[in-house]
mmCIF file of C-alpha atoms in Angstrom:
data_model
loop_
_atom_site.group_PDB
_atom_site.id
_atom_site.type_symbol
_atom_site.label_atom_id
_atom_site.label_comp_id
_atom_site.label_asym_id
_atom_site.label_seq_id
_atom_site.Cartn_x
_atom_site.Cartn_y
_atom_site.Cartn_z
ATOM 1 C CA UNK A 1 -55.573 10.002 44.376
ATOM 2 C CA UNK A 2 -53.649 11.040 47.487
ATOM 3 C CA UNK A 3 -50.104 9.762 47.872
ATOM 4 C CA UNK A 4 -49.017 8.570 51.276
ATOM 5 C CA UNK A 5 -45.730 7.409 52.718
ATOM 6 C CA UNK A 6 -46.391 4.046 51.124
ATOM 7 C CA UNK A 7 -45.894 5.768 47.772
ATOM 8 C CA UNK A 8 -42.371 6.670 48.806
ATOM 9 C CA UNK A 9 -41.598 3.003 49.413
ATOM 10 C CA UNK A 10 -40.728 0.581 46.614
ATOM 11 C CA UNK A 11 -43.577 -1.189 44.922
ATOM 12 C CA UNK A 12 -44.858 -4.132 46.859
ATOM 13 C CA UNK A 13 -43.735 -6.558 44.175
ATOM 14 C CA UNK A 14 -40.163 -5.353 44.480
ATOM 15 C CA UNK A 15 -39.737 -6.928 47.897
ATOM 16 C CA UNK A 16 -40.891 -10.016 49.723
ATOM 17 C CA UNK A 17 -40.685 -8.526 53.209
ATOM 18 C CA UNK A 18 -43.540 -9.522 55.457
ATOM 19 C CA UNK A 19 -44.221 -6.999 58.197
ATOM 20 C CA UNK A 20 -46.455 -7.392 61.178
ATOM 21 C CA UNK A 21 -49.814 -5.661 61.200
ATOM 22 C CA UNK A 22 -49.837 -2.722 63.575
ATOM 23 C CA UNK A 23 -52.463 -0.449 64.961
ATOM 24 C CA UNK A 24 -53.113 2.838 63.131
ATOM 25 C CA UNK A 25 -51.659 4.891 65.950
ATOM 26 C CA UNK A 26 -48.291 3.151 65.501
ATOM 27 C CA UNK A 27 -48.212 4.318 61.913
ATOM 28 C CA UNK A 28 -47.687 7.937 62.822
ATOM 29 C CA UNK A 29 -44.612 10.005 63.437
ATOM 30 C CA UNK A 30 -41.191 8.429 63.658
ATOM 31 C CA UNK A 31 -42.458 4.858 63.878
ATOM 32 C CA UNK A 32 -44.389 5.316 60.655
ATOM 33 C CA UNK A 33 -41.322 6.650 58.847
ATOM 34 C CA UNK A 34 -39.119 3.847 60.137
ATOM 35 C CA UNK A 35 -41.616 1.156 59.203
ATOM 36 C CA UNK A 36 -41.750 2.342 55.585
ATOM 37 C CA UNK A 37 -38.023 3.019 55.256
ATOM 38 C CA UNK A 38 -36.393 0.789 52.628
ATOM 39 C CA UNK A 39 -32.763 0.313 51.673
ATOM 40 C CA UNK A 40 -33.600 1.424 48.142
ATOM 41 C CA UNK A 41 -33.424 4.993 49.484
ATOM 42 C CA UNK A 42 -29.620 4.671 49.449
ATOM 43 C CA UNK A 43 -29.948 4.617 45.668
ATOM 44 C CA UNK A 44 -30.621 8.353 46.073
ATOM 45 C CA UNK A 45 -27.059 8.804 47.383
ATOM 46 C CA UNK A 46 -25.748 6.759 44.461
ATOM 47 C CA UNK A 47 -27.579 8.889 41.906
ATOM 48 C CA UNK A 48 -26.695 12.201 43.526
ATOM 49 C CA UNK A 49 -23.070 11.125 43.892
ATOM 50 C CA UNK A 50 -22.618 10.040 40.293
ATOM 51 C CA UNK A 51 -24.063 13.343 39.075
ATOM 52 C CA UNK A 52 -21.492 15.179 41.204
ATOM 53 C CA UNK A 53 -18.708 13.043 39.699
ATOM 54 C CA UNK A 54 -19.862 13.610 36.128
ATOM 55 C CA UNK A 55 -20.203 17.358 36.616
ATOM 56 C CA UNK A 56 -16.687 17.448 38.077
ATOM 57 C CA UNK A 57 -15.100 15.416 35.247
ATOM 58 C CA UNK A 58 -16.994 16.981 32.329
ATOM 59 C CA UNK A 59 -14.422 18.086 29.727
ATOM 60 C CA UNK A 60 -15.520 21.676 29.241
ATOM 61 C CA UNK A 61 -13.660 24.364 31.251
ATOM 62 C CA UNK A 62 -16.786 26.101 32.549
ATOM 63 C CA UNK A 63 -16.317 28.004 35.795
ATOM 64 C CA UNK A 64 -19.643 27.052 37.390
ATOM 65 C CA UNK A 65 -19.647 23.287 36.746
ATOM 66 C CA UNK A 66 -17.181 22.283 39.437
ATOM 67 C CA UNK A 67 -18.757 24.485 42.119
ATOM 68 C CA UNK A 68 -22.101 22.920 41.177
ATOM 69 C CA UNK A 69 -20.614 19.441 41.523
ATOM 70 C CA UNK A 70 -19.308 20.386 44.975
ATOM 71 C CA UNK A 71 -22.814 21.493 45.954
ATOM 72 C CA UNK A 72 -24.111 18.054 44.925
ATOM 73 C CA UNK A 73 -21.221 16.471 46.863
ATOM 74 C CA UNK A 74 -21.986 18.359 50.082
ATOM 75 C CA UNK A 75 -25.696 17.676 49.740
ATOM 76 C CA UNK A 76 -24.960 14.000 49.171
ATOM 77 C CA UNK A 77 -22.918 13.841 52.379
ATOM 78 C CA UNK A 78 -25.892 15.200 54.314
ATOM 79 C CA UNK A 79 -28.268 12.803 52.572
ATOM 80 C CA UNK A 80 -26.078 9.790 53.317
ATOM 81 C CA UNK A 81 -25.763 10.756 56.986
ATOM 82 C CA UNK A 82 -29.531 11.212 57.359
ATOM 83 C CA UNK A 83 -30.294 7.866 55.720
ATOM 84 C CA UNK A 84 -27.665 6.128 57.842
ATOM 85 C CA UNK A 85 -29.252 7.552 61.014
ATOM 86 C CA UNK A 86 -32.739 6.474 59.903
ATOM 87 C CA UNK A 87 -31.428 2.985 59.120
ATOM 88 C CA UNK A 88 -29.766 2.751 62.529
ATOM 89 C CA UNK A 89 -32.974 3.857 64.259
ATOM 90 C CA UNK A 90 -34.966 1.318 62.251
ATOM 91 C CA UNK A 91 -32.627 -1.452 63.369
ATOM 92 C CA UNK A 92 -32.738 -0.362 67.011
ATOM 93 C CA UNK A 93 -36.447 0.456 67.327
ATOM 94 C CA UNK A 94 -38.071 -1.824 64.776
ATOM 95 C CA UNK A 95 -35.626 -4.705 65.268
ATOM 96 C CA UNK A 96 -35.941 -5.576 61.590
ATOM 97 C CA UNK A 97 -32.547 -7.180 61.102
ATOM 98 C CA UNK A 98 -33.995 -10.263 59.459
ATOM 99 C CA UNK A 99 -35.917 -8.340 56.804
ATOM 100 C CA UNK A 100 -32.808 -6.343 55.872
ATOM 101 C CA UNK A 101 -30.855 -9.489 55.019
ATOM 102 C CA UNK A 102 -33.657 -11.274 53.179
ATOM 103 C CA UNK A 103 -31.902 -12.321 49.957
ATOM 104 C CA UNK A 104 -35.165 -12.179 48.013
ATOM 105 C CA UNK A 105 -36.256 -8.860 49.525
ATOM 106 C CA UNK A 106 -34.429 -5.895 51.028
ATOM 107 C CA UNK A 107 -31.177 -7.860 51.142
ATOM 108 C CA UNK A 108 -30.862 -7.310 47.404
ATOM 109 C CA UNK A 109 -30.444 -3.589 48.143
ATOM 110 C CA UNK A 110 -27.723 -3.922 50.799
ATOM 111 C CA UNK A 111 -25.143 -3.070 48.152
ATOM 112 C CA UNK A 112 -26.621 0.395 47.708
ATOM 113 C CA UNK A 113 -24.958 1.430 50.994
ATOM 114 C CA UNK A 114 -21.304 0.806 49.979
ATOM 115 C CA UNK A 115 -22.044 2.031 46.449
ATOM 116 C CA UNK A 116 -23.404 5.321 47.757
ATOM 117 C CA UNK A 117 -20.391 5.624 50.040
ATOM 118 C CA UNK A 118 -18.070 4.956 47.070
ATOM 119 C CA UNK A 119 -19.357 8.053 45.297
ATOM 120 C CA UNK A 120 -18.508 10.105 48.395
ATOM 121 C CA UNK A 121 -14.959 8.706 48.445
ATOM 122 C CA UNK A 122 -14.448 9.523 44.761
ATOM 123 C CA UNK A 123 -15.590 13.115 45.198
ATOM 124 C CA UNK A 124 -13.511 13.446 48.373
ATOM 125 C CA UNK A 125 -10.487 12.366 46.317
ATOM 126 C CA UNK A 126 -11.263 14.822 43.529
ATOM 127 C CA UNK A 127 -12.076 17.804 45.746
ATOM 128 C CA UNK A 128 -10.320 17.448 49.090
ATOM 129 C CA UNK A 129 -7.084 15.546 48.456
ATOM 130 C CA UNK A 130 -5.513 18.214 46.176
ATOM 131 C CA UNK A 131 -6.165 20.902 48.810
ATOM 132 C CA UNK A 132 -5.672 19.017 52.077
ATOM 133 C CA UNK A 133 -2.574 17.035 51.154
ATOM 134 C CA UNK A 134 -1.209 13.738 52.414
ATOM 135 C CA UNK A 135 -3.566 13.282 55.364
ATOM 136 C CA UNK A 136 -6.597 13.539 53.112
ATOM 137 C CA UNK A 137 -4.973 11.091 50.707
ATOM 138 C CA UNK A 138 -4.377 8.591 53.525
ATOM 139 C CA UNK A 139 -7.969 9.033 54.679
ATOM 140 C CA UNK A 140 -9.319 8.453 51.167
ATOM 141 C CA UNK A 141 -7.234 5.297 50.758
ATOM 142 C CA UNK A 142 -8.320 3.926 54.167
ATOM 143 C CA UNK A 143 -11.988 4.670 53.419
ATOM 144 C CA UNK A 144 -11.682 2.933 50.070
ATOM 145 C CA UNK A 145 -10.169 -0.182 51.672
ATOM 146 C CA UNK A 146 -13.058 -0.293 54.159
ATOM 147 C CA UNK A 147 -15.578 0.176 51.338
ATOM 148 C CA UNK A 148 -13.884 -2.566 49.324
ATOM 149 C CA UNK A 149 -14.172 -5.004 52.226
ATOM 150 C CA UNK A 150 -17.852 -4.195 52.794
ATOM 151 C CA UNK A 151 -18.642 -4.384 49.066
ATOM 152 C CA UNK A 152 -17.028 -7.797 48.684
ATOM 153 C CA UNK A 153 -18.682 -9.062 51.869
ATOM 154 C CA UNK A 154 -22.120 -7.970 50.628
ATOM 155 C CA UNK A 155 -21.616 -9.666 47.263
ATOM 156 C CA UNK A 156 -20.343 -12.941 48.685
ATOM 157 C CA UNK A 157 -22.917 -12.916 51.495
ATOM 158 C CA UNK A 158 -25.908 -12.401 49.195
ATOM 159 C CA UNK A 159 -24.520 -14.933 46.711
ATOM 160 C CA UNK A 160 -24.235 -17.502 49.503
ATOM 161 C CA UNK A 161 -27.740 -16.672 50.710
ATOM 162 C CA UNK A 162 -29.178 -17.108 47.225
ATOM 163 C CA UNK A 163 -27.388 -20.442 46.858
ATOM 164 C CA UNK A 164 -28.896 -21.789 50.110
ATOM 165 C CA UNK A 165 -32.437 -20.527 49.444
ATOM 166 C CA UNK A 166 -34.952 -22.301 47.233
ATOM 167 C CA UNK A 167 -34.603 -21.256 43.574
ATOM 168 C CA UNK A 168 -37.092 -18.757 42.210
ATOM 169 C CA UNK A 169 -39.156 -19.249 39.045
ATOM 170 C CA UNK A 170 -37.516 -17.530 36.096
ATOM 171 C CA UNK A 171 -40.601 -15.328 35.665
ATOM 172 C CA UNK A 172 -39.925 -13.641 39.023
ATOM 173 C CA UNK A 173 -36.322 -12.702 38.188
ATOM 174 C CA UNK A 174 -35.915 -8.911 38.086
ATOM 175 C CA UNK A 175 -32.876 -6.671 37.475
ATOM 176 C CA UNK A 176 -32.740 -6.124 41.253
ATOM 177 C CA UNK A 177 -30.936 -9.475 41.477
ATOM 178 C CA UNK A 178 -27.983 -7.843 39.707
ATOM 179 C CA UNK A 179 -27.596 -5.223 42.455
ATOM 180 C CA UNK A 180 -25.641 -7.391 44.960
ATOM 181 C CA UNK A 181 -22.900 -7.957 42.385
ATOM 182 C CA UNK A 182 -22.337 -4.324 41.392
ATOM 183 C CA UNK A 183 -20.630 -3.037 44.616
ATOM 184 C CA UNK A 184 -17.214 -4.621 43.855
ATOM 185 C CA UNK A 185 -17.289 -3.010 40.402
ATOM 186 C CA UNK A 186 -18.088 0.409 41.859
ATOM 187 C CA UNK A 187 -15.403 -0.055 44.506
ATOM 188 C CA UNK A 188 -12.877 -0.953 41.798
ATOM 189 C CA UNK A 189 -13.627 2.294 39.981
ATOM 190 C CA UNK A 190 -13.333 4.239 43.217
ATOM 191 C CA UNK A 191 -10.037 2.508 43.965
ATOM 192 C CA UNK A 192 -8.720 3.545 40.555
ATOM 193 C CA UNK A 193 -9.562 7.161 41.375
ATOM 194 C CA UNK A 194 -7.919 6.939 44.793
ATOM 195 C CA UNK A 195 -4.721 5.220 43.663
ATOM 196 C CA UNK A 196 -4.357 7.778 40.864
ATOM 197 C CA UNK A 197 -4.018 10.378 43.648
ATOM 198 C CA UNK A 198 -1.197 8.501 45.392
ATOM 199 C CA UNK A 199 2.077 10.398 44.967
ATOM 200 C CA UNK A 200 4.674 8.407 43.046
ATOM 201 C CA UNK A 201 7.308 7.036 43.391
ATOM 202 C CA UNK A 202 6.914 7.343 47.177
ATOM 203 C CA UNK A 203 3.841 5.100 47.188
ATOM 204 C CA UNK A 204 4.607 2.881 44.200
ATOM 205 C CA UNK A 205 4.321 -0.362 46.160
ATOM 206 C CA UNK A 206 0.960 0.615 47.642
ATOM 207 C CA UNK A 207 -0.316 1.798 44.270
ATOM 208 C CA UNK A 208 0.717 -1.493 42.617
ATOM 209 C CA UNK A 209 -1.041 -3.543 45.309
ATOM 210 C CA UNK A 210 -4.141 -1.328 45.066
ATOM 211 C CA UNK A 211 -4.198 -1.762 41.288
ATOM 212 C CA UNK A 212 -4.193 -5.543 41.716
ATOM 213 C CA UNK A 213 -7.035 -5.346 44.248
ATOM 214 C CA UNK A 214 -9.071 -3.203 41.857
ATOM 215 C CA UNK A 215 -8.714 -5.655 38.972
ATOM 216 C CA UNK A 216 -9.625 -8.576 41.257
ATOM 217 C CA UNK A 217 -12.671 -6.711 42.562
ATOM 218 C CA UNK A 218 -13.730 -5.831 39.037
ATOM 219 C CA UNK A 219 -13.446 -9.470 38.014
ATOM 220 C CA UNK A 220 -15.619 -10.631 40.924
ATOM 221 C CA UNK A 221 -18.409 -8.173 40.256
ATOM 222 C CA UNK A 222 -18.438 -8.198 36.450
ATOM 223 C CA UNK A 223 -18.339 -11.973 36.048
ATOM 224 C CA UNK A 224 -21.374 -12.614 38.231
ATOM 225 C CA UNK A 225 -23.226 -9.585 36.844
ATOM 226 C CA UNK A 226 -22.883 -10.949 33.313
ATOM 227 C CA UNK A 227 -24.158 -14.340 34.466
ATOM 228 C CA UNK A 228 -27.257 -12.785 36.056
ATOM 229 C CA UNK A 229 -27.767 -10.636 32.952
ATOM 230 C CA UNK A 230 -27.833 -13.826 30.879
ATOM 231 C CA UNK A 231 -30.625 -15.260 33.028
ATOM 232 C CA UNK A 232 -32.500 -11.966 32.934
ATOM 233 C CA UNK A 233 -32.304 -11.884 29.134
ATOM 234 C CA UNK A 234 -33.802 -15.385 29.077
ATOM 235 C CA UNK A 235 -36.588 -14.105 31.330
ATOM 236 C CA UNK A 236 -37.303 -11.244 28.913
ATOM 237 C CA UNK A 237 -37.369 -13.549 25.898
ATOM 238 C CA UNK A 238 -39.691 -16.042 27.581
ATOM 239 C CA UNK A 239 -41.959 -13.801 29.668
ATOM 240 C CA UNK A 240 -41.548 -10.234 28.382
ATOM 241 C CA UNK A 241 -40.784 -7.043 30.293
ATOM 242 C CA UNK A 242 -41.513 -6.713 34.029
ATOM 243 C CA UNK A 243 -44.834 -5.351 35.217
ATOM 244 C CA UNK A 244 -45.337 -1.612 35.739
ATOM 245 C CA UNK A 245 -44.353 -1.521 39.452
ATOM 246 C CA UNK A 246 -41.007 -3.172 38.641
ATOM 247 C CA UNK A 247 -40.281 -1.221 35.481
ATOM 248 C CA UNK A 248 -38.176 1.400 37.238
ATOM 249 C CA UNK A 249 -35.476 -1.266 37.571
ATOM 250 C CA UNK A 250 -35.057 -1.895 33.844
ATOM 251 C CA UNK A 251 -32.021 0.422 33.669
ATOM 252 C CA UNK A 252 -30.110 -1.510 36.344
ATOM 253 C CA UNK A 253 -28.244 -3.655 33.743
ATOM 254 C CA UNK A 254 -26.507 -0.449 32.633
ATOM 255 C CA UNK A 255 -24.894 -0.258 36.073
ATOM 256 C CA UNK A 256 -22.325 -3.084 35.915
ATOM 257 C CA UNK A 257 -21.643 -2.524 32.211
ATOM 258 C CA UNK A 258 -21.134 1.234 32.392
ATOM 259 C CA UNK A 259 -19.239 1.143 35.680
ATOM 260 C CA UNK A 260 -16.936 -1.634 34.423
ATOM 261 C CA UNK A 261 -16.200 0.302 31.238
ATOM 262 C CA UNK A 262 -15.333 3.463 33.158
ATOM 263 C CA UNK A 263 -13.279 1.554 35.740
ATOM 264 C CA UNK A 264 -11.233 -0.212 33.054
ATOM 265 C CA UNK A 265 -10.250 3.100 31.464
ATOM 266 C CA UNK A 266 -9.301 4.747 34.767
ATOM 267 C CA UNK A 267 -7.394 1.619 35.846
ATOM 268 C CA UNK A 268 -5.525 1.551 32.542
ATOM 269 C CA UNK A 269 -4.515 5.173 32.968
ATOM 270 C CA UNK A 270 -3.317 4.415 36.503
ATOM 271 C CA UNK A 271 -1.390 1.368 35.241
ATOM 272 C CA UNK A 272 0.551 3.542 32.794
ATOM 273 C CA UNK A 273 1.406 5.979 35.563
ATOM 274 C CA UNK A 274 2.531 3.205 37.921
ATOM 275 C CA UNK A 275 4.532 1.478 35.190
ATOM 276 C CA UNK A 276 6.341 4.711 34.398
ATOM 277 C CA UNK A 277 7.172 5.142 38.086
ATOM 278 C CA UNK A 278 8.550 1.598 38.381
ATOM 279 C CA UNK A 279 10.711 2.075 35.270
ATOM 280 C CA UNK A 280 12.016 5.337 36.700
ATOM 281 C CA UNK A 281 12.999 3.477 39.875
ATOM 282 C CA UNK A 282 14.745 0.811 37.795
ATOM 283 C CA UNK A 283 16.742 3.422 35.897
ATOM 284 C CA UNK A 284 17.820 5.002 39.176
ATOM 285 C CA UNK A 285 18.804 1.633 40.616
ATOM 286 C CA UNK A 286 16.153 1.749 43.365
ATOM 287 C CA UNK A 287 13.905 -0.995 42.005
ATOM 288 C CA UNK A 288 14.030 -4.342 40.230
ATOM 289 C CA UNK A 289 10.740 -4.196 38.345
ATOM 290 C CA UNK A 290 8.225 -7.010 38.191
ATOM 291 C CA UNK A 291 9.661 -10.419 39.164
ATOM 292 C CA UNK A 292 13.168 -8.997 39.046
ATOM 293 C CA UNK A 293 12.997 -7.992 35.353
ATOM 294 C CA UNK A 294 15.197 -4.949 34.850
ATOM 295 C CA UNK A 295 14.470 -4.331 31.152
ATOM 296 C CA UNK A 296 14.106 -0.579 30.744
ATOM 297 C CA UNK A 297 10.580 0.425 29.720
ATOM 298 C CA UNK A 298 9.139 -3.070 30.227
ATOM 299 C CA UNK A 299 6.788 -2.195 33.095
ATOM 300 C CA UNK A 300 5.545 0.973 31.425
ATOM 301 C CA UNK A 301 4.808 -1.020 28.278
ATOM 302 C CA UNK A 302 2.738 -3.376 30.414
ATOM 303 C CA UNK A 303 0.820 -0.349 31.640
ATOM 304 C CA UNK A 304 0.151 0.801 28.096
ATOM 305 C CA UNK A 305 -0.966 -2.746 27.263
ATOM 306 C CA UNK A 306 -3.432 -2.732 30.151
ATOM 307 C CA UNK A 307 -4.791 0.616 29.024
ATOM 308 C CA UNK A 308 -5.169 -0.493 25.392
ATOM 309 C CA UNK A 309 -6.802 -3.834 26.225
ATOM 310 C CA UNK A 310 -8.943 -2.223 28.915
ATOM 311 C CA UNK A 311 -10.207 0.407 26.463
ATOM 312 C CA UNK A 312 -11.101 -2.283 23.929
ATOM 313 C CA UNK A 313 -13.040 -4.336 26.489
ATOM 314 C CA UNK A 314 -14.655 -1.142 27.793
ATOM 315 C CA UNK A 315 -15.962 -0.388 24.298
ATOM 316 C CA UNK A 316 -17.471 -3.882 24.117
ATOM 317 C CA UNK A 317 -19.182 -3.381 27.470
ATOM 318 C CA UNK A 318 -20.437 0.096 26.539
ATOM 319 C CA UNK A 319 -21.895 -1.306 23.317
ATOM 320 C CA UNK A 320 -23.649 -4.025 25.291
ATOM 321 C CA UNK A 321 -24.956 -1.360 27.642
ATOM 322 C CA UNK A 322 -26.289 0.616 24.682
ATOM 323 C CA UNK A 323 -28.456 -2.358 23.714
ATOM 324 C CA UNK A 324 -29.819 -2.595 27.265
ATOM 325 C CA UNK A 325 -30.505 1.146 27.195
ATOM 326 C CA UNK A 326 -32.639 0.704 24.091
ATOM 327 C CA UNK A 327 -34.462 -2.238 25.687
ATOM 328 C CA UNK A 328 -35.083 -0.160 28.807
ATOM 329 C CA UNK A 329 -36.470 2.683 26.716
ATOM 330 C CA UNK A 330 -38.808 0.258 25.000
ATOM 331 C CA UNK A 331 -39.936 -1.167 28.349
ATOM 332 C CA UNK A 332 -40.696 2.260 29.809
ATOM 333 C CA UNK A 333 -42.246 3.682 26.657
ATOM 334 C CA UNK A 334 -44.312 0.734 25.438
ATOM 335 C CA UNK A 335 -44.794 -1.454 28.507
ATOM 336 C CA UNK A 336 -48.296 -2.241 29.733
ATOM 337 C CA UNK A 337 -49.701 -0.461 32.759
ATOM 338 C CA UNK A 338 -49.036 2.949 34.250
ATOM 339 C CA UNK A 339 -45.920 3.597 36.303
ATOM 340 C CA UNK A 340 -46.679 5.344 39.605
ATOM 341 C CA UNK A 341 -43.988 7.241 41.431
ATOM 342 C CA UNK A 342 -42.036 5.412 44.163
ATOM 343 C CA UNK A 343 -38.571 5.533 45.716
ATOM 344 C CA UNK A 344 -37.456 2.869 43.235
ATOM 345 C CA UNK A 345 -37.400 5.603 40.578
ATOM 346 C CA UNK A 346 -33.947 6.460 41.912
ATOM 347 C CA UNK A 347 -32.937 3.322 40.027
ATOM 348 C CA UNK A 348 -33.067 5.357 36.815
ATOM 349 C CA UNK A 349 -30.252 7.713 37.864
ATOM 350 C CA UNK A 350 -27.167 5.753 38.928
ATOM 351 C CA UNK A 351 -27.026 3.196 36.047
ATOM 352 C CA UNK A 352 -27.318 5.969 33.479
ATOM 353 C CA UNK A 353 -24.819 8.017 35.485
ATOM 354 C CA UNK A 354 -22.040 5.426 35.346
ATOM 355 C CA UNK A 355 -22.843 4.793 31.680
ATOM 356 C CA UNK A 356 -22.322 8.518 31.132
ATOM 357 C CA UNK A 357 -19.120 8.480 33.194
ATOM 358 C CA UNK A 358 -17.724 5.801 30.875
ATOM 359 C CA UNK A 359 -18.488 7.994 27.858
ATOM 360 C CA UNK A 360 -16.634 10.912 29.466
ATOM 361 C CA UNK A 361 -13.663 8.637 30.188
ATOM 362 C CA UNK A 362 -13.599 7.416 26.585
ATOM 363 C CA UNK A 363 -13.010 11.023 25.644
ATOM 364 C CA UNK A 364 -9.753 11.044 27.646
ATOM 365 C CA UNK A 365 -8.254 8.171 25.628
ATOM 366 C CA UNK A 366 -10.091 8.290 22.286
ATOM 367 C CA UNK A 367 -10.656 12.028 21.864
ATOM 368 C CA UNK A 368 -9.385 13.701 18.696
ATOM 369 C CA UNK A 369 -8.477 16.975 20.389
ATOM 370 C CA UNK A 370 -11.165 18.970 18.569
ATOM 371 C CA UNK A 371 -13.673 19.492 21.376
ATOM 372 C CA UNK A 372 -13.319 20.293 25.052
ATOM 373 C CA UNK A 373 -10.125 18.973 26.594
ATOM 374 C CA UNK A 374 -9.371 16.723 23.644
ATOM 375 C CA UNK A 375 -12.488 14.659 24.287
ATOM 376 C CA UNK A 376 -13.945 14.609 20.779
ATOM 377 C CA UNK A 377 -17.421 13.243 20.168
ATOM 378 C CA UNK A 378 -17.317 11.238 23.411
ATOM 379 C CA UNK A 379 -17.244 14.475 25.369
ATOM 380 C CA UNK A 380 -20.363 15.631 23.551
ATOM 381 C CA UNK A 381 -22.149 12.331 24.230
ATOM 382 C CA UNK A 382 -21.153 12.420 27.900
ATOM 383 C CA UNK A 383 -22.240 16.029 28.279
ATOM 384 C CA UNK A 384 -25.643 15.425 26.673
ATOM 385 C CA UNK A 385 -26.231 12.439 28.935
ATOM 386 C CA UNK A 386 -25.149 14.493 31.956
ATOM 387 C CA UNK A 387 -27.725 17.183 31.148
ATOM 388 C CA UNK A 388 -30.373 14.464 30.827
ATOM 389 C CA UNK A 389 -29.247 13.030 34.175
ATOM 390 C CA UNK A 390 -29.553 16.336 36.002
ATOM 391 C CA UNK A 391 -33.028 16.821 34.550
ATOM 392 C CA UNK A 392 -34.052 13.306 35.619
ATOM 393 C CA UNK A 393 -32.664 13.933 39.104
ATOM 394 C CA UNK A 394 -34.743 17.111 39.384
ATOM 395 C CA UNK A 395 -37.884 15.222 38.321
ATOM 396 C CA UNK A 396 -37.320 12.446 40.859
ATOM 397 C CA UNK A 397 -36.635 14.937 43.668
ATOM 398 C CA UNK A 398 -39.786 16.824 42.667
ATOM 399 C CA UNK A 399 -41.734 13.564 42.878
ATOM 400 C CA UNK A 400 -40.344 12.887 46.346
ATOM 401 C CA UNK A 401 -41.249 16.378 47.557
ATOM 402 C CA UNK A 402 -44.755 16.182 46.097
ATOM 403 C CA UNK A 403 -45.364 12.815 47.756
ATOM 404 C CA UNK A 404 -44.142 14.139 51.103
ATOM 405 C CA UNK A 405 -46.369 17.236 50.871
ATOM 406 C CA UNK A 406 -49.432 15.147 50.001
ATOM 407 C CA UNK A 407 -48.652 12.776 52.853
ATOM 408 C CA UNK A 408 -48.501 15.673 55.324
ATOM 409 C CA UNK A 409 -51.724 17.099 53.888
ATOM 410 C CA UNK A 410 -53.485 13.775 54.347
ATOM 411 C CA UNK A 411 -52.483 13.690 57.997
ATOM 412 C CA UNK A 412 -53.933 17.169 58.492
ATOM 413 C CA UNK A 413 -57.189 16.265 56.730
ATOM 414 C CA UNK A 414 -57.545 12.943 58.567
ATOM 415 C CA UNK A 415 -56.462 13.502 62.169
ATOM 416 C CA UNK A 416 -56.543 10.579 64.589
#
């Protein structure tokens, strides 16, 4: 069966958008591409970005891994720019603003834009800040603040929209309803990466404020994600797994759990660094510590406490994510109906990517020093998952290319 551009769009049951019927001639060229463009395509930037991050942070000192991650990073920049241009053209030419904010349709995928951008900021911090200096650091921090604002606005906006719209039957609840609440979690993890690059003690005050913002953002996203996960679990127990067209979304629950686990570890590491800087300022007489407390070592001990408690909670979340991973495997492997390729298959990559990132971060705090850079078994787990991720990314890209080639072939075989 030939695959057309419709095959590159999400399954019809994934969205409630209602589009006007148009004449066949309008479904050619640019107009045809714009009409079938869906926000879920920004999940491609999320998946590509998280692979770049994992390849860059993998614990093994292999010479070709970081250059490969930079290749993914540069390619992801181009991909994000292209998708942003297509989205802008769709808004200007198709005038489809209303469909893009439909809280039961494409609006659920609005968060993919700031999440994809977050991966670019993280890689910019890893790659560019060490080489370009203070100006790059200031740029990364400003971009993160902007991303944080957009992420929070998307979450609160969609939450408000859902509250004012008629409730849906529990049977229709899909993991896509978790997506609007993940951006603040992703932004918190990105903020932890950015503030870790701030030079201390010169930027101690900014780093402390940024740390607070990250924890607040994490709390907003994780709390509502867990609530939606509870409802989704009830849906699974009462009505079973989603149908085949929606099954590509079954890994989405890994997103908030894995990203929160990784963010907590990176934030804890940053808290230790900031606490040490504040204590150093106290010893030199240049600071008063938190709330005027001048006890030597007190603030650094708070940092160690945040890291220890954050690691413990991160382990709980990763364990919960492991259960959802098993459920997702069961849904894909034993679910009824055949899964046909669509753009929603990008939903497999990012959730597993942040779950893998958390495993790699566990290696930095729980490693026994025997493997890699002291990463222990967690480094092995993270590396195996990263290899699986790259393979999955290649398969999805191959599916996209095959669908595009068949679509072009159909147009040649069936001219107007």
